[in-house]
Coordinates of C-alpha atoms in Angstrom, one line a residue:
M1 CA 90.9 113.7 72.0
F2 CA 88.4 112.3 69.8
T3 CA 85.1 110.3 70.7
A4 CA 85.7 107.0 71.7
I5 CA 83.4 104.8 68.8
T6 CA 82.3 101.1 68.6
L7 CA 83.6 99.4 66.0
F8 CA 82.2 95.5 64.9
R9 CA 86.1 92.9 64.9
F10 CA 87.3 93.0 61.6
V11 CA 87.6 89.3 60.8
A12 CA 88.1 87.0 56.7
T13 CA 86.9 83.7 56.0
E14 CA 89.6 81.5 56.2
L15 CA 88.3 80.8 51.8
A16 CA 88.1 84.3 51.0
T17 CA 92.5 84.4 52.1
D18 CA 95.5 84.2 51.0
I19 CA 97.8 84.8 54.1
V20 CA 97.7 83.7 57.7
I21 CA 98.8 86.3 59.9
S22 CA 99.8 84.5 63.3
I23 CA 100.4 86.7 66.8
G24 CA 100.7 83.7 69.4
D25 CA 97.8 80.9 69.7
V26 CA 95.7 84.5 68.0
K27 CA 95.4 84.4 63.2
F28 CA 94.1 86.5 61.5
Y29 CA 93.7 85.1 58.5
L30 CA 93.7 88.4 55.4
H31 CA 94.5 88.9 52.0
K32 CA 97.7 89.6 50.9
F33 CA 97.4 92.9 49.1
P34 CA 95.7 95.8 51.3
L35 CA 98.7 94.4 53.9
L36 CA 101.1 94.5 51.4
S37 CA 100.8 98.1 49.8
K38 CA 101.1 99.7 52.9
S39 CA 103.4 97.3 55.2
S40 CA 107.0 97.2 53.8
R41 CA 108.1 94.4 56.4
L42 CA 105.1 92.1 55.2
Q43 CA 106.7 92.2 52.1
R44 CA 109.3 90.6 53.2
L45 CA 107.8 88.2 55.4
V46 CA 105.5 87.5 53.1
A47 CA 108.2 86.9 50.4
S48 CA 109.8 84.9 52.0
S49 CA 107.5 82.1 53.8
N50 CA 106.7 82.1 49.5
E51 CA 110.4 80.9 49.3
E52 CA 109.6 77.8 51.8
K53 CA 105.5 76.9 50.5
S54 CA 103.9 78.4 53.9
N55 CA 101.1 81.3 54.0
E56 CA 101.6 81.8 57.2
V57 CA 103.3 85.2 58.6
D58 CA 104.8 85.0 62.8
I59 CA 104.7 88.2 64.1
S60 CA 104.5 87.3 68.2
D61 CA 106.8 89.9 68.2
I62 CA 105.6 93.0 67.6
P63 CA 104.8 95.4 70.2
G64 CA 101.1 96.1 71.4
G65 CA 100.4 92.3 70.4
Y66 CA 97.4 92.2 68.4
S67 CA 95.0 94.2 69.3
A68 CA 97.8 96.9 67.7
F69 CA 98.5 94.7 65.2
E70 CA 93.9 94.6 64.3
I71 CA 94.0 98.8 64.5
C72 CA 96.6 98.0 61.8
A73 CA 94.8 96.0 59.5
K74 CA 91.6 98.0 60.4
F75 CA 93.4 100.6 58.6
C76 CA 95.2 98.3 55.5
Y77 CA 91.7 97.4 54.8
G78 CA 90.5 101.8 54.4
M79 CA 87.8 100.3 57.6
I80 CA 87.2 103.1 60.5
V81 CA 89.7 103.0 63.2
T82 CA 89.3 104.9 66.5
L83 CA 92.0 106.5 68.0
N84 CA 92.5 107.6 71.6
A85 CA 95.4 108.5 74.7
Y86 CA 94.3 104.7 75.6
N87 CA 95.8 103.0 72.7
V88 CA 96.9 105.6 70.9
L89 CA 101.3 105.0 71.2
A90 CA 100.2 100.9 70.9
A91 CA 99.4 101.7 67.0
R92 CA 102.0 104.2 67.3
C93 CA 104.6 101.6 67.8
A94 CA 102.8 98.5 66.4
A95 CA 103.1 100.5 63.5
E96 CA 106.7 101.2 63.8
Y97 CA 107.2 97.3 62.9
L98 CA 105.3 97.1 60.4
E99 CA 107.2 99.7 58.7
M100 CA 104.3 102.0 57.0
F101 CA 106.6 104.8 56.0
E102 CA 105.2 107.7 53.8
T103 CA 107.4 106.3 51.3
I104 CA 105.2 102.9 51.2
E105 CA 102.4 105.3 50.5
K106 CA 101.4 109.0 51.4
G107 CA 99.6 109.4 53.9
N108 CA 100.1 106.1 55.6
L109 CA 99.4 105.3 59.0
I110 CA 102.6 106.5 60.8
Y111 CA 102.2 109.7 59.5
K112 CA 98.2 109.9 60.5
I113 CA 98.6 108.8 64.2
D114 CA 102.1 111.3 64.5
V115 CA 99.4 114.5 63.1
F116 CA 96.4 112.9 66.4
L117 CA 99.6 112.4 68.9
T118 CA 100.8 115.8 67.5
S119 CA 96.9 118.1 67.4
S120 CA 95.8 116.7 69.8
V121 CA 97.4 114.3 72.4
F122 CA 100.4 116.4 73.7
R123 CA 98.4 118.9 73.5
T124 CA 95.4 118.1 77.2
W125 CA 97.0 117.1 80.9
K126 CA 95.1 113.9 81.2
D127 CA 95.7 112.3 77.8
S128 CA 99.6 113.2 77.9
I129 CA 99.9 111.6 81.6
I130 CA 98.0 108.2 79.9
V131 CA 100.0 107.6 76.9
L132 CA 103.6 108.6 79.2
Q133 CA 102.0 106.1 81.4
S134 CA 100.4 103.1 78.5
T135 CA 104.4 103.3 77.8
K136 CA 106.3 100.5 80.3
S137 CA 105.0 98.5 78.4
L138 CA 106.0 99.9 74.8
L139 CA 109.4 99.8 76.0
P140 CA 112.2 100.0 73.7
W141 CA 109.8 101.2 71.0
C142 CA 108.7 103.6 72.2
E143 CA 111.7 106.1 73.7
N144 CA 112.8 104.7 70.5
L145 CA 110.4 107.2 68.5
K146 CA 111.0 110.1 71.4
V147 CA 106.9 109.4 72.2
I148 CA 108.2 109.1 76.1
N149 CA 110.3 113.1 75.3
H150 CA 107.4 114.8 73.9
C151 CA 104.6 113.1 76.5
I152 CA 107.4 114.1 79.9
D153 CA 108.1 118.0 77.3
S154 CA 104.4 118.6 77.3
I155 CA 103.6 117.2 81.1
A156 CA 106.3 120.0 81.9
S157 CA 105.0 122.6 80.1
K158 CA 101.8 122.5 81.4
A159 CA 102.8 122.3 84.3
S160 CA 104.9 125.4 84.7
I161 CA 102.9 127.7 83.3
D162 CA 101.1 130.3 85.3
P163 CA 98.4 129.0 87.3
S164 CA 95.7 131.5 85.6
E165 CA 96.1 130.4 82.4
V166 CA 94.8 126.8 82.9
E167 CA 91.8 126.3 81.3
W168 CA 91.3 122.3 81.3
S169 CA 90.3 119.7 83.9
Y170 CA 92.8 118.2 87.0
T171 CA 91.9 116.1 90.1
Y172 CA 92.9 118.4 93.2
N173 CA 91.2 117.0 96.4
R174 CA 93.1 119.1 98.7
K175 CA 91.3 121.8 100.3
K176 CA 91.7 125.5 98.7
L177 CA 91.1 128.9 100.6
P178 CA 87.4 130.7 100.0
S179 CA 89.5 133.0 98.2
E180 CA 90.9 129.9 95.9
N181 CA 87.4 129.3 95.0
G182 CA 85.9 132.7 94.3
I183 CA 84.6 133.8 97.3
D184 CA 85.2 137.3 98.0
S185 CA 84.0 139.5 100.8
H186 CA 83.5 141.9 98.6
W187 CA 81.5 139.9 95.8
N188 CA 78.8 141.6 93.7
G189 CA 76.9 139.1 92.1
V190 CA 78.8 138.1 88.8
R191 CA 80.3 134.4 89.0
K192 CA 83.9 134.4 89.1
Q193 CA 86.1 132.2 87.3
P194 CA 88.4 129.7 90.4
M195 CA 91.4 130.1 91.2
V196 CA 93.7 127.4 90.3
P197 CA 96.5 126.9 92.9
N198 CA 99.9 126.6 91.9
D199 CA 99.6 122.9 92.8
W200 CA 97.2 121.9 90.4
W201 CA 99.3 119.3 89.1
V202 CA 101.1 117.4 92.3
E203 CA 98.2 115.2 92.3
D204 CA 97.5 114.0 88.5
L205 CA 101.8 113.2 88.1
C206 CA 101.4 110.9 91.4
E207 CA 100.4 108.2 89.1
L208 CA 103.3 108.1 87.7
E209 CA 106.1 105.2 88.2
V210 CA 108.6 106.1 90.0
D211 CA 110.9 105.9 86.6
L212 CA 108.8 108.3 84.5
Y213 CA 107.9 110.8 87.8
K214 CA 111.4 111.1 88.4
R215 CA 112.1 112.1 84.8
V216 CA 108.5 114.4 84.4
I217 CA 110.1 116.7 88.0
M218 CA 113.6 116.5 86.8
T219 CA 112.0 118.7 83.4
I220 CA 109.9 120.2 85.8
K221 CA 112.7 122.1 86.9
A222 CA 114.5 122.2 84.9
K223 CA 112.4 124.4 83.4
G224 CA 112.9 126.7 86.0
R225 CA 109.7 128.2 85.9
T226 CA 107.6 126.3 89.6
P227 CA 108.8 127.5 92.4
S228 CA 110.7 125.1 95.3
V229 CA 107.8 125.4 97.6
V230 CA 105.7 123.7 94.6
I231 CA 108.3 120.7 94.0
G232 CA 108.7 120.2 97.4
E233 CA 104.9 120.1 97.9
A234 CA 104.6 117.2 95.5
L235 CA 107.0 115.4 96.2
R236 CA 105.5 115.3 99.6
A237 CA 102.6 114.5 98.2
Y238 CA 103.4 111.1 95.9
A239 CA 105.7 109.7 99.3
Y240 CA 103.3 110.3 101.0
R241 CA 100.9 108.0 97.9
R242 CA 103.9 105.6 97.1
L243 CA 106.2 105.5 100.1
L244 CA 104.3 106.3 103.3
G245 CA 101.5 104.7 103.4
S246 CA 100.9 101.5 105.5
L247 CA 104.9 101.0 105.2
E248 CA 105.7 99.8 108.1
D249 CA 102.6 97.5 108.3
A250 CA 103.9 96.3 104.2
V251 CA 107.6 95.8 106.8
S252 CA 106.8 94.6 109.2
N253 CA 104.5 91.4 107.2
G254 CA 107.7 90.7 104.9
V255 CA 106.0 92.3 101.6
D256 CA 108.4 93.2 99.0
C257 CA 108.9 96.5 99.1
T258 CA 112.0 96.6 96.0
K259 CA 108.9 99.9 94.6
R260 CA 108.6 101.9 97.9
R261 CA 112.6 101.7 98.3
A262 CA 113.3 103.6 94.5
A263 CA 110.2 106.1 96.0
L264 CA 112.4 107.0 98.5
E265 CA 115.4 106.9 96.9
A266 CA 113.8 109.5 93.5
I267 CA 112.3 111.3 96.5
V268 CA 115.2 112.2 98.1
F269 CA 116.9 113.1 94.7
L270 CA 114.9 115.3 93.6
L271 CA 114.7 117.3 96.7
P272 CA 115.1 120.9 96.0
T273 CA 117.7 122.8 97.6
E274 CA 116.8 126.2 98.2
E275 CA 115.2 126.4 102.1
G276 CA 112.2 126.4 102.2
S277 CA 111.0 123.7 100.3
V278 CA 110.5 121.0 102.2
S279 CA 109.6 120.8 105.9
C280 CA 111.7 119.3 108.2
G281 CA 108.7 117.4 109.3
F282 CA 108.6 116.1 106.1
L283 CA 112.7 115.0 106.0
L284 CA 112.4 113.6 109.0
K285 CA 109.4 111.5 107.4
L286 CA 111.8 110.0 104.5
L287 CA 114.6 109.3 107.3
K288 CA 112.4 106.8 109.1
A289 CA 111.6 105.1 106.0
A290 CA 114.9 104.7 105.3
C291 CA 115.8 102.7 108.4
L292 CA 112.7 100.8 107.7
L293 CA 113.5 100.1 104.0
E294 CA 117.6 99.5 105.1
S295 CA 118.3 102.1 102.5
G296 CA 122.5 103.1 102.0
E297 CA 123.9 104.6 103.6
T298 CA 124.2 107.7 100.9
H299 CA 120.6 108.2 101.9
R300 CA 120.4 108.7 105.4
N301 CA 123.2 111.1 105.4
I302 CA 121.9 113.5 102.7
L303 CA 118.3 113.1 104.9
I304 CA 120.7 114.0 107.9
K305 CA 122.1 116.9 106.1
R306 CA 119.6 118.7 105.1
I307 CA 117.5 117.9 108.9
G308 CA 120.2 119.4 110.7
T309 CA 120.1 122.9 108.6
Q310 CA 116.1 123.0 109.5
L311 CA 116.6 121.3 113.3
D312 CA 114.7 123.5 114.2
G313 CA 111.3 123.0 112.3
A314 CA 110.9 120.1 113.7
S315 CA 108.3 118.5 116.8
V316 CA 109.2 115.9 119.6
S317 CA 106.5 112.9 118.3
D318 CA 108.9 113.5 114.8
L319 CA 112.0 112.8 116.8
L320 CA 111.2 109.5 118.0
I321 CA 111.9 106.9 115.5
P322 CA 112.9 103.7 116.4
V323 CA 115.5 101.8 116.3
N324 CA 115.9 99.4 113.9
T325 CA 118.5 97.1 114.9
D326 CA 118.7 94.2 118.1
E327 CA 119.6 96.7 121.1
N328 CA 116.4 97.0 123.6
S329 CA 116.1 100.4 123.6
A330 CA 113.0 101.4 122.0
Y331 CA 113.8 105.0 120.5
D332 CA 117.8 106.0 117.7
I333 CA 119.1 108.3 119.7
D334 CA 122.8 107.3 117.5
L335 CA 120.1 109.0 114.4
I336 CA 119.1 112.2 116.6
M337 CA 122.5 113.0 118.0
A338 CA 123.8 112.5 113.9
I339 CA 121.6 115.5 113.5
V340 CA 122.1 117.5 116.5
E341 CA 126.3 117.3 116.0
E342 CA 125.0 118.4 112.3
F343 CA 122.8 121.1 113.6
M344 CA 125.6 122.3 115.7
S345 CA 128.4 122.1 113.3
Q346 CA 126.6 124.3 110.7
N347 CA 125.7 126.5 113.8
S348 CA 129.2 127.2 114.3
D349 CA 129.6 128.4 110.7
N350 CA 127.7 130.2 110.2
G351 CA 128.2 133.3 108.4
K352 CA 131.8 132.6 108.0
A353 CA 131.6 132.3 104.1
K354 CA 131.6 135.3 102.4
L355 CA 134.6 137.1 103.7
Q356 CA 136.3 137.7 100.7
D357 CA 133.5 140.1 99.8
D358 CA 133.2 143.7 101.2
E359 CA 133.3 144.2 104.5
E360 CA 130.8 146.4 104.8
I361 CA 128.3 144.3 103.5
V362 CA 129.5 140.8 105.1
E363 CA 128.6 142.8 108.6
V364 CA 125.7 142.9 107.8
E365 CA 124.9 139.6 106.7
N366 CA 126.8 138.3 109.9
V367 CA 124.6 140.6 112.2
S368 CA 121.8 139.1 110.8
A369 CA 122.5 135.1 110.1
T370 CA 123.3 136.0 114.6
T371 CA 120.4 136.8 114.8
V372 CA 118.3 134.0 113.0
S373 CA 121.4 132.2 114.3
S374 CA 119.9 132.6 117.6
T375 CA 116.5 132.1 117.4
S376 CA 116.9 129.0 116.0
K377 CA 119.6 127.4 118.5
L378 CA 116.7 128.2 121.4
A379 CA 114.2 126.9 119.7
V380 CA 116.5 123.0 119.6
A381 CA 117.3 123.8 122.6
K382 CA 113.4 123.2 124.2
L383 CA 113.7 119.8 121.1
I384 CA 116.3 118.6 122.4
D385 CA 114.7 118.9 125.8
G386 CA 111.4 117.8 125.2
Y387 CA 113.3 114.8 123.2
L388 CA 114.9 113.4 126.4
A389 CA 111.3 114.2 127.7
E390 CA 110.2 111.5 125.5
I391 CA 113.1 108.7 125.5
A392 CA 112.9 108.2 129.0
K393 CA 110.0 106.5 129.5
D394 CA 112.1 104.0 127.9
P395 CA 112.9 102.2 131.2
N396 CA 116.5 99.8 128.5
L397 CA 117.7 103.4 127.6
P398 CA 121.3 103.7 128.8
L399 CA 122.2 106.6 131.7
P400 CA 125.6 107.8 129.0
K401 CA 123.5 107.7 126.1
L402 CA 121.1 110.5 127.6
M403 CA 123.5 112.1 129.4
A404 CA 125.3 112.3 125.2
L405 CA 123.4 113.7 124.1
A406 CA 122.4 116.1 126.4
E407 CA 125.8 117.1 126.3
M408 CA 126.2 117.4 123.3
A409 CA 123.6 120.4 123.0
S410 CA 124.1 122.1 126.5
S411 CA 125.7 124.7 125.4
L412 CA 122.7 126.0 123.3
P413 CA 120.1 128.5 124.8
R414 CA 117.3 128.1 127.3
L415 CA 115.8 130.8 129.1
T416 CA 115.0 128.2 132.1
H417 CA 115.7 124.8 132.4
D418 CA 112.1 123.5 133.2
G419 CA 112.7 121.3 130.1
L420 CA 116.2 119.7 131.1
Y421 CA 114.4 119.3 135.3
R422 CA 112.0 117.6 133.4
A423 CA 113.6 114.8 131.5
I424 CA 115.9 115.0 134.4
D425 CA 113.0 113.7 137.2
M426 CA 111.3 111.2 134.5
Y427 CA 114.5 109.4 133.9
L428 CA 114.6 109.1 138.0
K429 CA 111.0 107.7 137.8
E430 CA 111.3 105.2 135.8
H431 CA 115.2 103.7 136.4
P432 CA 114.8 103.6 140.9
S433 CA 118.1 101.6 141.2
L434 CA 120.0 104.2 139.8
S435 CA 123.6 104.7 141.9
K436 CA 124.2 107.9 143.5
S437 CA 126.5 108.6 141.5
E438 CA 124.4 108.5 138.5
K439 CA 121.8 110.4 139.8
K440 CA 124.7 112.8 140.9
K441 CA 126.2 113.0 137.2
L442 CA 122.4 112.8 135.8
C443 CA 121.1 115.6 137.7
G444 CA 124.6 117.7 136.5
L445 CA 122.7 118.4 133.7
M446 CA 120.4 121.1 134.8
D447 CA 121.7 124.4 136.7
C448 CA 119.7 125.2 139.5
K449 CA 120.1 128.6 139.7
Q450 CA 117.8 128.5 135.6
L451 CA 115.3 127.0 137.0
S452 CA 111.7 128.9 137.4
Q453 CA 110.1 129.3 140.6
D454 CA 107.5 126.1 139.3
A455 CA 110.6 124.1 139.3
C456 CA 111.8 124.4 142.8
M457 CA 109.1 124.2 143.9
H458 CA 108.4 120.6 142.9
A459 CA 112.4 120.0 142.8
V460 CA 112.3 120.5 147.2
Q461 CA 109.6 117.9 146.9
N462 CA 111.0 115.4 144.6
E463 CA 111.6 112.6 147.0
R464 CA 113.6 111.3 143.3
L465 CA 115.7 114.2 143.5
P466 CA 119.3 113.6 145.9
L467 CA 119.1 115.9 149.2
R468 CA 122.4 117.9 147.7
V469 CA 120.3 119.1 144.7
V470 CA 117.4 120.3 147.3
V471 CA 119.6 122.4 149.1
Q472 CA 121.6 123.7 146.1
V473 CA 117.6 124.9 145.3
L474 CA 116.8 125.6 148.4
F475 CA 119.7 127.8 149.0
F476 CA 119.3 130.1 144.9
E477 CA 116.1 130.5 146.1
Q478 CA 116.4 132.5 149.3
V479 CA 119.3 134.1 147.3
R480 CA 116.5 134.6 144.7
A481 CA 114.2 135.9 147.6
S482 CA 116.5 137.7 149.4
V483 CA 117.7 140.2 145.8
A484 CA 113.9 140.3 144.7
S485 CA 114.3 142.1 148.4
A486 CA 116.5 144.5 147.5
R487 CA 115.7 145.3 144.9
S488 CA 112.5 146.7 146.3
D489 CA 114.6 149.0 148.8
P490 CA 117.6 151.1 146.1
S491 CA 119.3 151.6 149.3
A492 CA 120.0 147.4 149.6
E493 CA 122.8 147.0 148.0
L494 CA 123.5 142.6 147.9
P495 CA 127.6 142.1 148.5
P496 CA 129.4 141.2 145.3
T497 CA 130.0 136.8 146.3
V498 CA 126.0 137.2 146.3
R499 CA 125.8 139.3 143.2
S500 CA 128.2 136.4 141.3
L501 CA 126.1 133.4 142.3
L502 CA 122.5 134.7 140.7
P503 CA 122.2 134.6 136.8
R504 CA 123.4 137.5 134.7
E505 CA 121.0 139.8 132.5
N506 CA 123.3 140.2 129.8
G507 CA 121.4 136.9 127.8
N508 CA 125.0 135.6 128.6
S509 CA 124.2 132.7 132.0
I510 CA 121.0 131.5 129.2
G511 CA 123.6 130.7 127.4
S512 CA 125.0 126.5 128.8
S513 CA 122.6 124.6 130.6
R514 CA 125.4 124.5 133.0
S515 CA 127.5 127.1 134.9
A516 CA 130.1 127.5 137.3
A517 CA 127.9 127.1 139.9
T518 CA 126.6 123.6 138.9
T519 CA 128.2 120.7 137.1
T520 CA 128.8 117.0 137.3
T521 CA 131.7 117.7 140.0
E522 CA 130.9 116.4 144.1
E523 CA 132.0 119.4 145.3
E524 CA 129.9 121.9 142.9
C525 CA 127.0 119.5 142.5
G526 CA 126.3 119.0 146.2
V527 CA 125.4 121.6 148.8
P528 CA 126.6 125.2 149.0
T529 CA 129.7 125.6 149.8
S530 CA 131.6 127.5 152.5
S531 CA 131.9 130.4 150.5
D532 CA 128.2 130.3 149.5
I533 CA 127.0 129.9 153.0
N534 CA 129.3 133.6 154.2
S535 CA 127.8 134.3 151.1
L536 CA 124.3 134.6 152.8
R537 CA 125.7 135.5 155.9
S538 CA 126.9 139.1 154.7
M539 CA 123.2 139.3 152.8
R540 CA 121.6 138.6 156.1
L541 CA 123.6 140.7 158.4
A542 CA 123.4 143.5 155.3
N543 CA 119.4 143.3 155.5
K544 CA 119.5 142.7 159.9
S545 CA 118.3 146.9 160.0
G546 CA 115.3 145.8 157.7
G547 CA 114.5 142.2 160.2
S548 CA 113.9 144.6 162.7
E549 CA 111.4 146.2 161.0
R550 CA 110.0 142.8 159.9
S551 CA 109.2 142.0 164.2
S552 CA 108.6 145.8 164.8
G553 CA 105.9 145.4 161.6
S554 CA 105.0 142.3 162.4
S555 CA 104.0 143.6 166.4
D556 CA 102.2 147.8 165.9
T557 CA 100.8 146.6 162.5
N558 CA 98.3 149.8 163.3
K559 CA 101.6 152.1 164.4
N560 CA 103.6 151.5 161.3
G561 CA 100.5 151.2 159.4
D562 CA 101.3 153.9 156.3
D563 CA 105.0 152.9 155.8
K564 CA 104.0 150.7 153.1
S565 CA 107.5 150.2 151.2
A566 CA 109.1 148.7 155.0
T567 CA 106.4 146.4 155.4
G568 CA 106.5 145.4 151.6
K569 CA 111.3 144.6 152.3
A570 CA 109.8 142.5 155.1
K571 CA 107.6 140.8 153.3
G572 CA 110.4 140.1 150.8
M573 CA 112.6 138.9 153.3
L574 CA 110.4 136.7 154.5
M575 CA 109.4 135.2 151.9
P576 CA 112.3 132.6 151.3
K577 CA 112.2 131.7 155.3
K578 CA 108.7 130.4 155.3
I579 CA 109.5 129.0 151.8
L580 CA 112.3 127.2 153.2
S581 CA 110.4 125.8 155.8
K582 CA 107.3 124.9 154.7
L583 CA 108.5 122.9 151.8
W584 CA 111.2 121.9 154.0
S585 CA 108.6 120.1 156.0
G586 CA 106.4 119.1 152.7
K587 CA 110.4 116.8 151.2
T588 CA 110.0 115.2 154.5
N589 CA 106.4 114.6 155.0
A590 CA 105.8 113.5 151.7
G591 CA 108.7 110.9 152.0
E592 CA 107.5 109.0 154.7
N593 CA 103.3 109.3 152.9
S594 CA 105.8 107.6 150.2
S595 CA 104.2 110.1 147.3
S596 CA 107.0 110.1 144.8
D597 CA 105.1 109.8 142.0
T598 CA 103.2 113.1 142.5
S599 CA 105.5 114.4 141.4
E600 CA 105.1 114.3 138.1
S601 CA 105.9 117.9 135.9
P602 CA 106.9 121.6 137.0
G603 CA 104.0 122.4 136.7
S604 CA 102.4 120.3 137.9
V605 CA 102.1 121.3 142.1
N606 CA 100.5 124.2 143.4
P607 CA 102.6 125.7 145.8
E608 CA 99.4 126.9 147.7
E609 CA 98.8 122.6 148.4
V610 CA 102.2 122.2 150.3
K611 CA 101.1 122.3 153.9
S612 CA 103.5 123.6 156.8
T613 CA 104.1 120.8 159.6
Q614 CA 103.3 122.6 163.6
S615 CA 106.4 120.9 164.8
R616 CA 109.7 122.1 163.3
I617 CA 112.5 119.5 162.0
T618 CA 115.7 120.8 163.4
R619 CA 118.6 121.2 160.0
R620 CA 121.3 119.1 159.3
S621 CA 124.3 119.9 158.0
V622 CA 124.8 117.3 154.5
S623 CA 127.9 116.5 154.2

């Protein structure tokens, strides 16, 4: 780029001139010969004005205005003109307007400017961006002159080269890795050239307007030398600069968001199709922006489909999108349901697209797809459970919407149902006016057999839960403890009916959020059935000898001190009764003291703090 210097403004006195050039309110008093010798257009205009017996020529429509014409006039008079990235395009369009071609005079202004653009501007990174920015006020001249295309191609070519070849300055305000700064643990004292990051060009392009930015990114993608991750990072940086910054304040204050809406549409259009090129969190931010800006359904659907393919990478906070309608609910549940539905549909079709290929290859690919799908489903199940717990805090959230979302994800595998229990507990706390039938339906979302020990301890003291659910939790905790005791003694066997109540160990038991033992029907969501009670009784009969060992072991510890297996078995069989009596009395005391608000989460209750009462509570049959 040429060095800018200060120039004296060209002025000619009125007495010494024979032509007046008018550009709006600005008039130039000049001589005909220098101008007409280099401008074909002025020759025709002056000839026309002579016929009208006037010496004034109006060229108010010249691109670039009077400042661009002044450069052309100085060139005609042989004066020194200074060209730089800020004025070269205006001068080029003005010279084109004045028709200062080589056919009029060799070495005319158009030729010299084209040489300057090619040899200087288009070879410089930041000058190319500056020139491209200046094209907005010079349309359609710069478009017809192909200057925009030359600028875009120059920028895209530089952005696509190997970062090790970058030798010009650029803007980069983000943190670099120590290795990118040339800092190495094996430094030998010789200063190394700092490494250039792959996304070195991202921030400079954020200065471009939306339409130009879109064309540059499309050209970069067309060259095919830039990784999709870098393209995604460029779009993320541009979104934060042009779209997401203070978006909610702008919408709430009624600010014109036309440019933001255009930026959103361009970013959605430019999103790379490669997996992992953009994060799920960023896509959800774009979806939230689309809702705030009331963008078209087309862009929302594109984002929903894209988010559905990588929902396992989202966080609960990303899903909390405010509702943008007149509904009383705080969050847009329908939008999240559409995303979950997309995720479920894509996972159901996973690994079925290449059946016409080689069978062996298909089998290997399908196994890989299934493994990834299982991990993804576990993550999404945990995500939905956390989201349910958050939206359950909304006092205006209707129960059908909560249950609809939970049932949509009911087939997803879960290691435990603690997350579902937490969401149910939170909804019961925020909606104390639920009827018994509504509570029963809500609690039917979880499987009591899938609760962890901490969640069970919390549930049996939870005054918000229906009593049927509490008894069911106690029953399965009794079964679980008895099984643990039986496993410590290989000679003891459980009845088949009791084994059928236990979670299977082949991984299938975590495949559904509601097992056959826990559904929304009254018989299955209530207290244990008669067959369950008989199973428990048969289990106790099978371990009757263990009970006698407990009594003898407790009466004379010194006599049986070396029989450790019998003592361990006694402890294992005694634990369920001890826990059951403590928790039942703890639940009663909690009801008397009205301390139900202390149960905030399954992990917040310490079993050691549960105090047993001296009096025995008579067991009642619950119908």
